[in-house]
Short mmCIF file of C-alpha atoms and ligand atoms in Angstrom, two decimals:
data_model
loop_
_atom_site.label_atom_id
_atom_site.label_comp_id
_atom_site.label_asym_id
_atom_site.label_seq_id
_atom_site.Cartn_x
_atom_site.Cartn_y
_atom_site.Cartn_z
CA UNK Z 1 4.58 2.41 33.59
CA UNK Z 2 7.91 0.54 32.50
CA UNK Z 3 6.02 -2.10 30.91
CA UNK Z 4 3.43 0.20 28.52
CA UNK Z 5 2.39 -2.21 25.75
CA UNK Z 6 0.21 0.41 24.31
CA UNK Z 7 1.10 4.21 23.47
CA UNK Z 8 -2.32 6.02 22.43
CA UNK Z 9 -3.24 9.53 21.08
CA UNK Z 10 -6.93 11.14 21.31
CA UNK Z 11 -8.66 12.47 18.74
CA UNK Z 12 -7.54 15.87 18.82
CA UNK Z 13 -4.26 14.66 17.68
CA UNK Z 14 -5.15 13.44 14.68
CA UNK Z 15 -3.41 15.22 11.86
CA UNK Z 16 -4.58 19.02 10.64
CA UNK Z 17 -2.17 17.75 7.80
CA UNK Z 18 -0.42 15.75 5.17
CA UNK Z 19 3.32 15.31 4.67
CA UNK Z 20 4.03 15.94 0.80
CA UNK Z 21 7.03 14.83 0.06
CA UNK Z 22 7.58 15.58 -3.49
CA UNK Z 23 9.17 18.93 -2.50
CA UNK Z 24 12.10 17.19 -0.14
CA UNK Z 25 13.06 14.20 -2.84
CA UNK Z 26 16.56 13.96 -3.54
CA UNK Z 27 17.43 14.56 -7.68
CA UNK Z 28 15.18 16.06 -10.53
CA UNK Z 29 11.20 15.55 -10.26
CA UNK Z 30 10.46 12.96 -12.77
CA UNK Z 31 7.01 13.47 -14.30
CA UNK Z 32 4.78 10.91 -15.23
CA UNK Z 33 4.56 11.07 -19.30
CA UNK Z 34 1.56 11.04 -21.88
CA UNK Z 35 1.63 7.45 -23.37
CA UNK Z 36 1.06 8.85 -26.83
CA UNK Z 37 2.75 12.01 -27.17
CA UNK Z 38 5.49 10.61 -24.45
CA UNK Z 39 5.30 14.51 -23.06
CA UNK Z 40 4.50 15.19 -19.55
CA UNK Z 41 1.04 14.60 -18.65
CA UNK Z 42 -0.72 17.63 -17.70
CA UNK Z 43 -4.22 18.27 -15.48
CA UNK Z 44 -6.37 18.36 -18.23
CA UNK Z 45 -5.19 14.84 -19.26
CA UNK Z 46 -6.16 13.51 -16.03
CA UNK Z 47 -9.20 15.27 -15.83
CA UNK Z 48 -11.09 12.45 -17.18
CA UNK Z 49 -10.46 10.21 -14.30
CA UNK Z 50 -10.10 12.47 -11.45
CA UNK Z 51 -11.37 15.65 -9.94
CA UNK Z 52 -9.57 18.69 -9.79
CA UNK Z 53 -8.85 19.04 -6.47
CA UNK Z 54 -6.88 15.30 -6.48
CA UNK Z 55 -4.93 16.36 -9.56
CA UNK Z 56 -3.82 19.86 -7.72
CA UNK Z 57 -2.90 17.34 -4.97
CA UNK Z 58 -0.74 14.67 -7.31
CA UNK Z 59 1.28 17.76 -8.37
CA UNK Z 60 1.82 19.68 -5.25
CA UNK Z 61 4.95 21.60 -4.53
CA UNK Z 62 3.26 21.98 -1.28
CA UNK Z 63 5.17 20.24 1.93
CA UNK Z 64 1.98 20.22 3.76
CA UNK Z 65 -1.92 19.91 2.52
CA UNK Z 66 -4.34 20.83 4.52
CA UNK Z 67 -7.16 17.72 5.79
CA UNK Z 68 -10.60 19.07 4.71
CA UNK Z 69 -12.91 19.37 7.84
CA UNK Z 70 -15.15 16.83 6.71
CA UNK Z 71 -12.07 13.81 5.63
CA UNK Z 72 -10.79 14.83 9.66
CA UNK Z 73 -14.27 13.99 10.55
CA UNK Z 74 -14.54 10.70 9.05
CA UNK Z 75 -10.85 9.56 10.62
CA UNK Z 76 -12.45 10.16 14.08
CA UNK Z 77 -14.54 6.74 13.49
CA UNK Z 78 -11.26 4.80 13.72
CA UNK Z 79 -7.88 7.12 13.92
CA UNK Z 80 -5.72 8.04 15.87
CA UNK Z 81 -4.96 4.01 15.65
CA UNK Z 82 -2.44 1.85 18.36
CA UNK Z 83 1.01 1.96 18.28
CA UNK Z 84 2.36 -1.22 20.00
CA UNK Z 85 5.41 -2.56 21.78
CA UNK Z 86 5.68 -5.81 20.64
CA UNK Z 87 7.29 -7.03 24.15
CA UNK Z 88 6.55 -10.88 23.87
CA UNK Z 89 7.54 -11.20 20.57
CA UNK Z 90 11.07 -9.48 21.70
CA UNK Z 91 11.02 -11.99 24.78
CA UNK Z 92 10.42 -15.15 22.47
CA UNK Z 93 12.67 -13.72 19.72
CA UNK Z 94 15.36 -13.36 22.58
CA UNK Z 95 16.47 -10.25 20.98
CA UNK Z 96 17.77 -6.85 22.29
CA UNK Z 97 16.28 -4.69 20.13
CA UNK Z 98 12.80 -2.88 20.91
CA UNK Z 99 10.01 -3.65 18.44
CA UNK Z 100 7.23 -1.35 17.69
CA UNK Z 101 3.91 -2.01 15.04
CA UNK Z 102 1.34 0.89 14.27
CA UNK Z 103 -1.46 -0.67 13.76
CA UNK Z 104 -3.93 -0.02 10.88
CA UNK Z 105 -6.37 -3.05 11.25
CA UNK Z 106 -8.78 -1.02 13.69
CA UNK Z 107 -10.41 0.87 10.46
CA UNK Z 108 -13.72 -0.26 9.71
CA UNK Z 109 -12.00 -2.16 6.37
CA UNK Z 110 -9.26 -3.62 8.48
CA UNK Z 111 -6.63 -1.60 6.84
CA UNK Z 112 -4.43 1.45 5.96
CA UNK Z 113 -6.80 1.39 2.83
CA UNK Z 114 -9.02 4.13 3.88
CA UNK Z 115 -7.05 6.95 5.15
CA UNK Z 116 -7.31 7.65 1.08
CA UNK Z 117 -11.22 6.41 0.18
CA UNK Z 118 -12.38 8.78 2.42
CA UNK Z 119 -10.09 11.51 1.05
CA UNK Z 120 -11.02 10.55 -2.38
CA UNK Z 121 -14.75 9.74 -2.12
CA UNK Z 122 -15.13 13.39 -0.37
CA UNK Z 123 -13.17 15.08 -3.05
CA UNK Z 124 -15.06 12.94 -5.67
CA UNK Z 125 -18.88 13.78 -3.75
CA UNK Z 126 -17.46 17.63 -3.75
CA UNK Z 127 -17.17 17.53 -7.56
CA UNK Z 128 -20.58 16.31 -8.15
CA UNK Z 129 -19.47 13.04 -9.28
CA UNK Z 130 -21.93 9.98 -8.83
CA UNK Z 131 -20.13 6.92 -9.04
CA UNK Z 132 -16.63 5.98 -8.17
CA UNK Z 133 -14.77 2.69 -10.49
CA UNK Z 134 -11.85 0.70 -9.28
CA UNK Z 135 -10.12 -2.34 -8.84
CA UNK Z 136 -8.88 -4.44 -5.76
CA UNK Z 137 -6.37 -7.33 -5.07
CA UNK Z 138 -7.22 -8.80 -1.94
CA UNK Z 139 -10.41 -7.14 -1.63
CA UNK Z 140 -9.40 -4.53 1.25
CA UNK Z 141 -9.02 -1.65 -1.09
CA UNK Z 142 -12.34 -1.97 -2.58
CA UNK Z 143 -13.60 -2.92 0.86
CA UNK Z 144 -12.36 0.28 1.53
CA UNK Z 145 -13.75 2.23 -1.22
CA UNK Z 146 -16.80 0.86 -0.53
CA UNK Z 147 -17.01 2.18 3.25
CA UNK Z 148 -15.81 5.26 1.98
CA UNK Z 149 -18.64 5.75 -0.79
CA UNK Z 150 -21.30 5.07 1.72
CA UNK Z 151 -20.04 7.86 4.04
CA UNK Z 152 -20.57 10.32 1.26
CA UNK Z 153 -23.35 9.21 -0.85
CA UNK Z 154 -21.35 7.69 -3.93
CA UNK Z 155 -21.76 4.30 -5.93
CA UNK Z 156 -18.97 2.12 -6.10
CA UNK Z 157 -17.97 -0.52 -9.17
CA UNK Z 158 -14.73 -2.67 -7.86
CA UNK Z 159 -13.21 -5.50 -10.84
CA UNK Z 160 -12.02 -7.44 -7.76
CA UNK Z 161 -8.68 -10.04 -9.12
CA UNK Z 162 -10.00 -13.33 -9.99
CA UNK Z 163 -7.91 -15.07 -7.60
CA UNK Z 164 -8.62 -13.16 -4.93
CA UNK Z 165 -12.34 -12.94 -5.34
CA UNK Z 166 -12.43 -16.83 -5.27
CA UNK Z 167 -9.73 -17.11 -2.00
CA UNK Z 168 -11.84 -14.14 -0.10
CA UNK Z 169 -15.43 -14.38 -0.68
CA UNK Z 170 -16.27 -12.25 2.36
CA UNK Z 171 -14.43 -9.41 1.46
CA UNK Z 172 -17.18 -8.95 -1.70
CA UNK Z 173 -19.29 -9.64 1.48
CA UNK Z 174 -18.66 -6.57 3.00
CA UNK Z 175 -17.96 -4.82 -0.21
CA UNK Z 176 -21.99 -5.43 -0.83
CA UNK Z 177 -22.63 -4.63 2.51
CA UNK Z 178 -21.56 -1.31 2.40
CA UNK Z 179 -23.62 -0.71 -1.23
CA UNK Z 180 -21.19 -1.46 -3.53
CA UNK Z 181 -21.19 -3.68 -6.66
CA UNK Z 182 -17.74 -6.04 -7.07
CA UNK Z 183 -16.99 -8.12 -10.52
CA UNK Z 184 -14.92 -11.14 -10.90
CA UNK Z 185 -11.89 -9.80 -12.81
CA UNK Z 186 -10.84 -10.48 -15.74
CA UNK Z 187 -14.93 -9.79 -16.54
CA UNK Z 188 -16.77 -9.92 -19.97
CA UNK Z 189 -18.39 -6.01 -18.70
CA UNK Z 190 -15.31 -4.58 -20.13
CA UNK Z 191 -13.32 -4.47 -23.24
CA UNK Z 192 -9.83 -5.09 -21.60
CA UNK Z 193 -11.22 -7.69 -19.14
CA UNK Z 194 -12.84 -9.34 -22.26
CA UNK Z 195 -9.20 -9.33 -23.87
CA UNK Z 196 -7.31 -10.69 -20.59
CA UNK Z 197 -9.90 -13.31 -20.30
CA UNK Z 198 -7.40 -16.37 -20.69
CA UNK Z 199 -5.19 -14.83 -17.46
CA UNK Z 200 -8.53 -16.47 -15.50
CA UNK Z 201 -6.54 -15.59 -12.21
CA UNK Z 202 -6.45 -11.70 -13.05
CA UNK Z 203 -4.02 -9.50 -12.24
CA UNK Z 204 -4.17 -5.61 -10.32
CA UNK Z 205 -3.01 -4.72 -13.86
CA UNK Z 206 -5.88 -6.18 -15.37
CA UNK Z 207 -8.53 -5.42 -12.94
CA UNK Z 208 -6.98 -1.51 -13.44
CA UNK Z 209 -7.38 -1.77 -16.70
CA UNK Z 210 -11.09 -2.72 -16.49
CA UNK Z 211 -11.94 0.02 -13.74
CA UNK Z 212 -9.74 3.30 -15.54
CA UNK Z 213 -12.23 2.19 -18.82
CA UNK Z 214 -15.60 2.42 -16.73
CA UNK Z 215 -14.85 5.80 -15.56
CA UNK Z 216 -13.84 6.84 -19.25
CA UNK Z 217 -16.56 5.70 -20.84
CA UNK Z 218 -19.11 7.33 -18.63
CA UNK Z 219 -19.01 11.34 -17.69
CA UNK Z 220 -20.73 10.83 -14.26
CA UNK Z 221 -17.96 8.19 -13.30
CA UNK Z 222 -14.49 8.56 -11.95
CA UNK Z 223 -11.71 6.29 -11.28
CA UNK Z 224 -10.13 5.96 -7.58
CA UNK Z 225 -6.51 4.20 -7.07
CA UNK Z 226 -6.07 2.39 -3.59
CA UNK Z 227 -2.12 3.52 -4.16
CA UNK Z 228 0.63 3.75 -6.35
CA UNK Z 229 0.28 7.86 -7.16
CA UNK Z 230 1.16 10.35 -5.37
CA UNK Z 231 -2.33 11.81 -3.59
CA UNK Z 232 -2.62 8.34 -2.38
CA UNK Z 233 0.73 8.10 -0.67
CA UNK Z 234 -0.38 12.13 0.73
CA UNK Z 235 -3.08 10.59 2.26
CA UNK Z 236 -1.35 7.57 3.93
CA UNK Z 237 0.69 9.88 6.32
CA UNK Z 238 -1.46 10.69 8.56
CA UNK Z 239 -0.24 7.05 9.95
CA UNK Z 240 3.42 8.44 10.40
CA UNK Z 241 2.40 11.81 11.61
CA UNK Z 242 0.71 9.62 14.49
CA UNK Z 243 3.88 7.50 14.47
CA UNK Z 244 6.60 10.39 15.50
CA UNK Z 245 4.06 11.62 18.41
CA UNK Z 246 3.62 8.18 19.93
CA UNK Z 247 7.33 7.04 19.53
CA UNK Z 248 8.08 10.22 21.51
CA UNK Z 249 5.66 8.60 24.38
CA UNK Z 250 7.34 5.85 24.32
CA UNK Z 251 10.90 7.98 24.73
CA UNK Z 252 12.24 5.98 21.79
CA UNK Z 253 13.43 6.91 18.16
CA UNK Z 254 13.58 3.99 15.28
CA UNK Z 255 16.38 3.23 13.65
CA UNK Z 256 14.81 1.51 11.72
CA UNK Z 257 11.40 1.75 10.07
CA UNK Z 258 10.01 -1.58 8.31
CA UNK Z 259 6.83 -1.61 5.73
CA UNK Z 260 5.68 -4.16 2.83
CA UNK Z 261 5.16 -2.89 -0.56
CA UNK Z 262 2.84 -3.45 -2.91
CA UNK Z 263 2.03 -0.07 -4.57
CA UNK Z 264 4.00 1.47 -1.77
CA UNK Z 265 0.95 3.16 0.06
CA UNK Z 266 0.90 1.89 3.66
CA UNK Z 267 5.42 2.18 3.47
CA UNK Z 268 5.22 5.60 2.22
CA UNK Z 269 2.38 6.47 5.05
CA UNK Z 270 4.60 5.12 8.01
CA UNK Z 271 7.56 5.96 6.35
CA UNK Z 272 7.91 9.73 4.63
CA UNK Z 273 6.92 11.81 7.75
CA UNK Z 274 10.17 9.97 9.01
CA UNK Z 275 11.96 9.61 5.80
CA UNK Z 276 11.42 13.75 6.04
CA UNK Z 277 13.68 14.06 8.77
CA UNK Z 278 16.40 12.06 7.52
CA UNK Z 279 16.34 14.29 3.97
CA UNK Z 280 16.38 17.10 6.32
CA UNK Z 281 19.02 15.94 8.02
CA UNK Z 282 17.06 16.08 11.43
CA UNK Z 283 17.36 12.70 11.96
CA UNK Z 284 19.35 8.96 11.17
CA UNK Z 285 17.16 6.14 10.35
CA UNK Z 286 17.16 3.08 8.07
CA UNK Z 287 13.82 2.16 5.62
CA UNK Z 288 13.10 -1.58 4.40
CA UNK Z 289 10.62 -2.72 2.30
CA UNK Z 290 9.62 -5.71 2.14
CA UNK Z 291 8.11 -7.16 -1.35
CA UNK Z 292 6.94 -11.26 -1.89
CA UNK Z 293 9.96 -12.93 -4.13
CA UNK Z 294 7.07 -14.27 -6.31
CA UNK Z 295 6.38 -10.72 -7.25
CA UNK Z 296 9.78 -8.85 -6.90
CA UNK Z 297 9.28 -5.48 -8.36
CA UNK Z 298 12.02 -3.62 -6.12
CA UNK Z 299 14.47 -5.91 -5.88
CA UNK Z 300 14.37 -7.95 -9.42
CA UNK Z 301 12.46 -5.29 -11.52
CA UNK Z 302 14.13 -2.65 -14.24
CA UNK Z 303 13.82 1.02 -13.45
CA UNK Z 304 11.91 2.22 -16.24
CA UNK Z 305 8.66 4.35 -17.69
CA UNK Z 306 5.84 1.73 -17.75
CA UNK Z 307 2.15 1.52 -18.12
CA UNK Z 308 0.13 1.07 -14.22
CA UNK Z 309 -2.06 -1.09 -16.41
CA UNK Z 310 -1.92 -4.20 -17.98
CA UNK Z 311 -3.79 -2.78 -21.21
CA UNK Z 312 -1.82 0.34 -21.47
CA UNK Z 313 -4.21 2.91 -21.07
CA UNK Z 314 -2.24 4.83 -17.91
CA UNK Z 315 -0.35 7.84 -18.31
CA UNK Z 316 3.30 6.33 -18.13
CA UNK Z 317 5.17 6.36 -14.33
CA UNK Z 318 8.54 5.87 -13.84
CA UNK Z 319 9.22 3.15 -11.40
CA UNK Z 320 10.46 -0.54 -10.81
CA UNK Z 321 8.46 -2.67 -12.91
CA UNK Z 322 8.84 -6.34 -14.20
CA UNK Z 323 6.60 -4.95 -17.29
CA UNK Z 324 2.79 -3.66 -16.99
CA UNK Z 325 1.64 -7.31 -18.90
CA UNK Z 326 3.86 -9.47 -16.22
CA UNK Z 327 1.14 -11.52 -14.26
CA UNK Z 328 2.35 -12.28 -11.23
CA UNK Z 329 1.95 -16.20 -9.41
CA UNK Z 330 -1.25 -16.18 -7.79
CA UNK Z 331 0.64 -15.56 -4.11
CA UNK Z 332 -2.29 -15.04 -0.87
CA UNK Z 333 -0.76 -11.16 -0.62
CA UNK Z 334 -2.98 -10.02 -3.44
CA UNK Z 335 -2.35 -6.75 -2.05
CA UNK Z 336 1.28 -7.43 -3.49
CA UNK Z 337 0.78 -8.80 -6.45
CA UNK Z 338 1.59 -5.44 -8.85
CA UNK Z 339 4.00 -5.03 -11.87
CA UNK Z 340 5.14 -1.58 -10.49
CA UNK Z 341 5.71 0.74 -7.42
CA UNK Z 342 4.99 4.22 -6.75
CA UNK Z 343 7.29 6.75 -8.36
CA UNK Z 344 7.79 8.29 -5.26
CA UNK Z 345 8.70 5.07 -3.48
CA UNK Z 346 10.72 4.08 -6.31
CA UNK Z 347 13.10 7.36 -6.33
CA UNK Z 348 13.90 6.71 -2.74
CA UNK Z 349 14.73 3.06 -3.42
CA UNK Z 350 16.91 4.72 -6.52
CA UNK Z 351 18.67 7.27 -4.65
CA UNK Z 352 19.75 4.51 -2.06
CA UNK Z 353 16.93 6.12 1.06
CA UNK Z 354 15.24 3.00 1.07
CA UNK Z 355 16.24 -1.08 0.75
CA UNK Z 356 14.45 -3.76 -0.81
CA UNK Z 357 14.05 -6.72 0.63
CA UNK Z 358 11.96 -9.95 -0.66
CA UNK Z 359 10.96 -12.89 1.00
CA UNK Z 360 8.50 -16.31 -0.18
CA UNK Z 361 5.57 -16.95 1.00
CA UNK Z 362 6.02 -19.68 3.42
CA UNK Z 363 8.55 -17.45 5.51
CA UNK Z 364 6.34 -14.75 5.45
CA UNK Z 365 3.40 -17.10 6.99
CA UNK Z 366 5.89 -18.91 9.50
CA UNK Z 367 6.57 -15.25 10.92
CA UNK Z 368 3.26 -14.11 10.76
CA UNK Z 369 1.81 -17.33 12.47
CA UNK Z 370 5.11 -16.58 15.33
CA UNK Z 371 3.79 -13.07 15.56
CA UNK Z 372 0.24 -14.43 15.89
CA UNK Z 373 0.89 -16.50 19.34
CA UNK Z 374 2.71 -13.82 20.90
CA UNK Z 375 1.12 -10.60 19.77
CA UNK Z 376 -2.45 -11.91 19.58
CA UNK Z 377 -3.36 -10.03 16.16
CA UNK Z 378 -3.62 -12.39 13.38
CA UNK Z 379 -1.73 -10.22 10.39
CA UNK Z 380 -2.88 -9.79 7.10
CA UNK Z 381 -0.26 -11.76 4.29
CA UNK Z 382 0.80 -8.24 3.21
CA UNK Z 383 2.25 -6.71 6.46
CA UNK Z 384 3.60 -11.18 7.15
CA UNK Z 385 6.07 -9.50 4.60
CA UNK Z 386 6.84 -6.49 6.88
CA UNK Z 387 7.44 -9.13 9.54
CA UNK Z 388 9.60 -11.43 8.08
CA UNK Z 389 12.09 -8.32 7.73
CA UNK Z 390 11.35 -7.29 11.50
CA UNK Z 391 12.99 -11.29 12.40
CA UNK Z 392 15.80 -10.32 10.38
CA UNK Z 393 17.10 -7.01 12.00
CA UNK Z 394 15.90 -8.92 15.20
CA UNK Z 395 18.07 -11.64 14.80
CA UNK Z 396 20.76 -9.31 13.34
CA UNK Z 397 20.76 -7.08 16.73
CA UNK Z 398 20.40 -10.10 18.83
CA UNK Z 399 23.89 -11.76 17.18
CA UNK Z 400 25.64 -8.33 17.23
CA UNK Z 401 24.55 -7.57 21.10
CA UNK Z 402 23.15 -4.50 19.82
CA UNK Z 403 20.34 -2.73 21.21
CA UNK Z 404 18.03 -1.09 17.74
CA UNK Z 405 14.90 0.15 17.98
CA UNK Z 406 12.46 -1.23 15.23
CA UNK Z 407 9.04 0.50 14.13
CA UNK Z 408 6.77 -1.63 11.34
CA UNK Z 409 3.85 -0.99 9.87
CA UNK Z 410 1.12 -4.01 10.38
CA UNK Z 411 -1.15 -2.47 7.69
CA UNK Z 412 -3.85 -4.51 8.37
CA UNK Z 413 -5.50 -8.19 9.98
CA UNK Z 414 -5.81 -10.96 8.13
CA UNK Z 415 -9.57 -11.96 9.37
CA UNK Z 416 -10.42 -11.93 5.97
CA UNK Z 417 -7.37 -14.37 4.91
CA UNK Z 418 -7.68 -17.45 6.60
CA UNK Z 419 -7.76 -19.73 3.92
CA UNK Z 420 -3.93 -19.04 3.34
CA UNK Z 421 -3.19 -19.51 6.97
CA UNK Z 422 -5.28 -23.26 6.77
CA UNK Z 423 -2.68 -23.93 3.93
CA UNK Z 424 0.20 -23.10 5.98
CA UNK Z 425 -1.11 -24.45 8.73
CA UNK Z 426 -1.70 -28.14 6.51
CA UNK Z 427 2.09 -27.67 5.33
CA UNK Z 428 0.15 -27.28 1.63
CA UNK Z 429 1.12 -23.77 1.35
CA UNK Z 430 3.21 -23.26 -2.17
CA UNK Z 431 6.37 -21.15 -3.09
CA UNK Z 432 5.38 -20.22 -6.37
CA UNK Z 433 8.13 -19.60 -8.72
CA UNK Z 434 8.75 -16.43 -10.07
CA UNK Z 435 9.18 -16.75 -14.19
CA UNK Z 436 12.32 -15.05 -15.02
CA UNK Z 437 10.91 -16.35 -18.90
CA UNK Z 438 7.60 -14.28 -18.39
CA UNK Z 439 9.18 -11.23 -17.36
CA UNK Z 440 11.95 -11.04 -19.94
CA UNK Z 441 9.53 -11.13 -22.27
CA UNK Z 442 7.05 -8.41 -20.72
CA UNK Z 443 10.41 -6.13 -20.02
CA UNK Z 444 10.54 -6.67 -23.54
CA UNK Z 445 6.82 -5.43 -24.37
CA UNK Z 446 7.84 -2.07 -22.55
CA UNK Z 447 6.91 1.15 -23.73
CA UNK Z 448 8.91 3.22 -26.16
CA UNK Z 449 10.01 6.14 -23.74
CA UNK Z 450 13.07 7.95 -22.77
CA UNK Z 451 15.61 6.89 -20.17
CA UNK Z 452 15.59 7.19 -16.64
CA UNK Z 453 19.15 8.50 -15.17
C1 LIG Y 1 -3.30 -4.85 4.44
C2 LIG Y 1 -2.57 -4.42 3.20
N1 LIG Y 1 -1.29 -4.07 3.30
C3 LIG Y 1 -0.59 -3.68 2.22
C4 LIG Y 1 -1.16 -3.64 0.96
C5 LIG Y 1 -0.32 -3.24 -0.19
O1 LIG Y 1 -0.66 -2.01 -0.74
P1 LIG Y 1 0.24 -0.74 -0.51
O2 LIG Y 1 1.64 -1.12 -0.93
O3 LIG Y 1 -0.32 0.31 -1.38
O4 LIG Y 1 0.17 -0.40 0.93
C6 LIG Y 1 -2.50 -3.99 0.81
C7 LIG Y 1 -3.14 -3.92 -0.51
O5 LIG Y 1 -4.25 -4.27 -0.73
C8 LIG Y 1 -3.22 -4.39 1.96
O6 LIG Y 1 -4.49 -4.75 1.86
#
């Protein structure tokens, strides 16, 4: 059929695997450091937080890892997911090039988010913990979490970001729903949310901070991370694995793949079973990600060892950061709203793999709203980011008469997010400035730690 909208796998193609990609980055490894003794961090240091079998993960030298049975299991209730041509948003756009989307919304949380709870929660369940702590920006990582704790018989404590949990209260809706307990954060449960408590919009930095000290004040807790390390961007790409197979049904190859960043897990998911390739030199390819400008940690921040927390109780990670205590404008892609980036992301944007791009948030809505009418699927503000980019090389092939073939990843819908689509909609939506002032001063609250070449 010349007109296939839809290219779909069955469940036996769902990955046996994950990519690890640690093995294939270009330059030294660069290890995340102790904060005190500013020496590599080793297992035992993280063994308060995670189980084993996540640490072995985070360090793997490994190009593959194995799925457990019982993680492959769970992805059957809503993987292998869609892989779309977007053709009437190329007919509207007037454009040459061919535009693909993998979608992620059809999980059960609407999101990307848990290809890594259930990974995490089994591991977690495995290891005899009880209850599983973290925090969430918009709500669809603890959402997530959540789903993935009822599956295997865990509790769940999410600090949800203050301005988040007041823009989204049905996300805590279906946090609840699903048996978990979510806090306004900053909260007066914790000592760190007790000292943010004058940031009243909270921050992922802040609502990290509050999680990582429930799990180490109590033995039967751990701490789960929606992204950012390096099991968590593992466990994303299962969605580029799925990628390469139905690009091939559709006879096409990108040549150029397009994902927003926030921590850098949905990008790195599409993105490193391709990126792969291209180290490999099996293929030729161009990566964007796309970042909001009120929160520019790729394109604006320094690259630098930094806290993942606002309080400074994280191992230190070497990535772009605008500084751990930086709170960013309270922007509707809470998802995005995060001081740093993986390590893993940030090396490739380092070594010149990947490009940064960052866009405001009324750009981002005016593309998601155009993608809206013609694709039907209203878009999450996170993967609006994704989109904006996709106009861009759109209108770039369309001026140079050049045919391009354009894969994005639409990590999730924005069902949940429709108060920041009524504000675009009234022409009330802001541009909030980004505060070159407040950053200078957090790059200048940075940790004492060596260079990064
Ligand atoms: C739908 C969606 N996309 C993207 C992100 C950004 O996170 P990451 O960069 O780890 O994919 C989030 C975070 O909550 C999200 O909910």
């Amino acid at each position: 059929m010349s007109d296939q909208v839809k290219f779909l796998l069955s469940e036996k193609d769902i990955p046996g695997h994950w990519v690890n990609l640690l093995p294939d980055l270009p330059g030294d490894p660069v290890p995340p450091l102790h904060p005190g003794t500013k020496e590599p961090v080793g297992p035992d240091d993280l063994a308060g937080l995670f189980p084993m079998t996540l640490i072995e993960q985070e360090v793997s030298a490994e190009p593959e890892v194995e799925i457990p049975e019982p993680v492959r299991d769970a992805y059957g209730l809503w993987r292998p997911t869609p892989l779309y041509r977007a053709r009437r948003l190329e007919k509207a756009l007037g454009t040459p090039a061919h535009i693909y989307y993998k979608y992620e919304g059809t999980s059960p949380a609407g999101s990307h988010k848990p290809n890594t709870a259930v990974a995490q929660a089994y591991e977690n369940a495995r290891a005899g913990i009880r209850k599983l702590a973290t925090e969430t920006g918009a709500g669809q990582w603890g959402s997530a979490l959540a789903f993935a704790c009822s599956l295997f018989g865990l509790e769940c404590e999410v600090f949800m970001v203050g301005s988040s949990y007041d823009q989204k209260p049905y996300r805590r809706s279906m946090m609840e729903t699903w048996g978990a307990t979510a806090h306004r954060s900053p909260s007066d449960l914790t000592d760190a949310g007790r000292a943010q408590a004058e940031h009243t919009t909270g921050s992922l930095g802040i609502a990290i901070s509050e999680a990582v000290e429930v799990a180490a004040k109590n033995p039967d807790t751990n701490y789960s991370l929606g992204s950012v390390l390096n099991h968590v961007m593992l466990h994303q790409t299962v969605i580029g694995q799925e990628a390469i197979l139905q690009m091939e049904l559709a006879g096409e190859r990108p040549d150029v793949v397009i994902g927003c960043v926030g921590g850098g897990s949905n990008f790195a998911g599409l993105t490193f079973p391709f990126v792969r390739q291209v180290l490999r030199g099996d293929a030729q390819m161009r990566f964007v990600a796309a970042e909001p400008a009120a929160c520019p940690t790729l394109t604006r921040g320094v690259y630098r060892y930094d806290f993942g927390d606002t309080v400074g109780m994280t191992p230190l990670l070497p990535m772009y950061t605008l500084g751990h205590d930086f709170v960013p404008p309270p922007v509707h892609a809470g998802g995005l709203r995060y001081h740093g980036d993986a390590p893993m992301v940030c090396g490739l944007v380092r070594a010149g793999v990947v490009e940064a791009r960052a866009y405001r948030q009324n750009e981002t809505f005016a593309a998601a709203v155009e993608f809206a009418r013609h694709e039907g699927i209203i878009p999450g503000p996170e993967p609006a980011h994704a989109i904006r980019a996709v106009f861009e090389e759109a209108e770039a092939a369309r001026q140079a008469d050049q045919p391009r073939v354009i894969l994005f990843g639409l990590s999730g819908h924005g069902h949940f997010d429709l108060s920041a689509y009524d504000a675009y909609l009234a022409g009330t939506l802001e541009d909030p400035e980004f505060s070159e002032e407040d950053m200078a001063a957090a790059l200048a609250r940075l940790p004492e730690a060596p260079a990064l070449s």
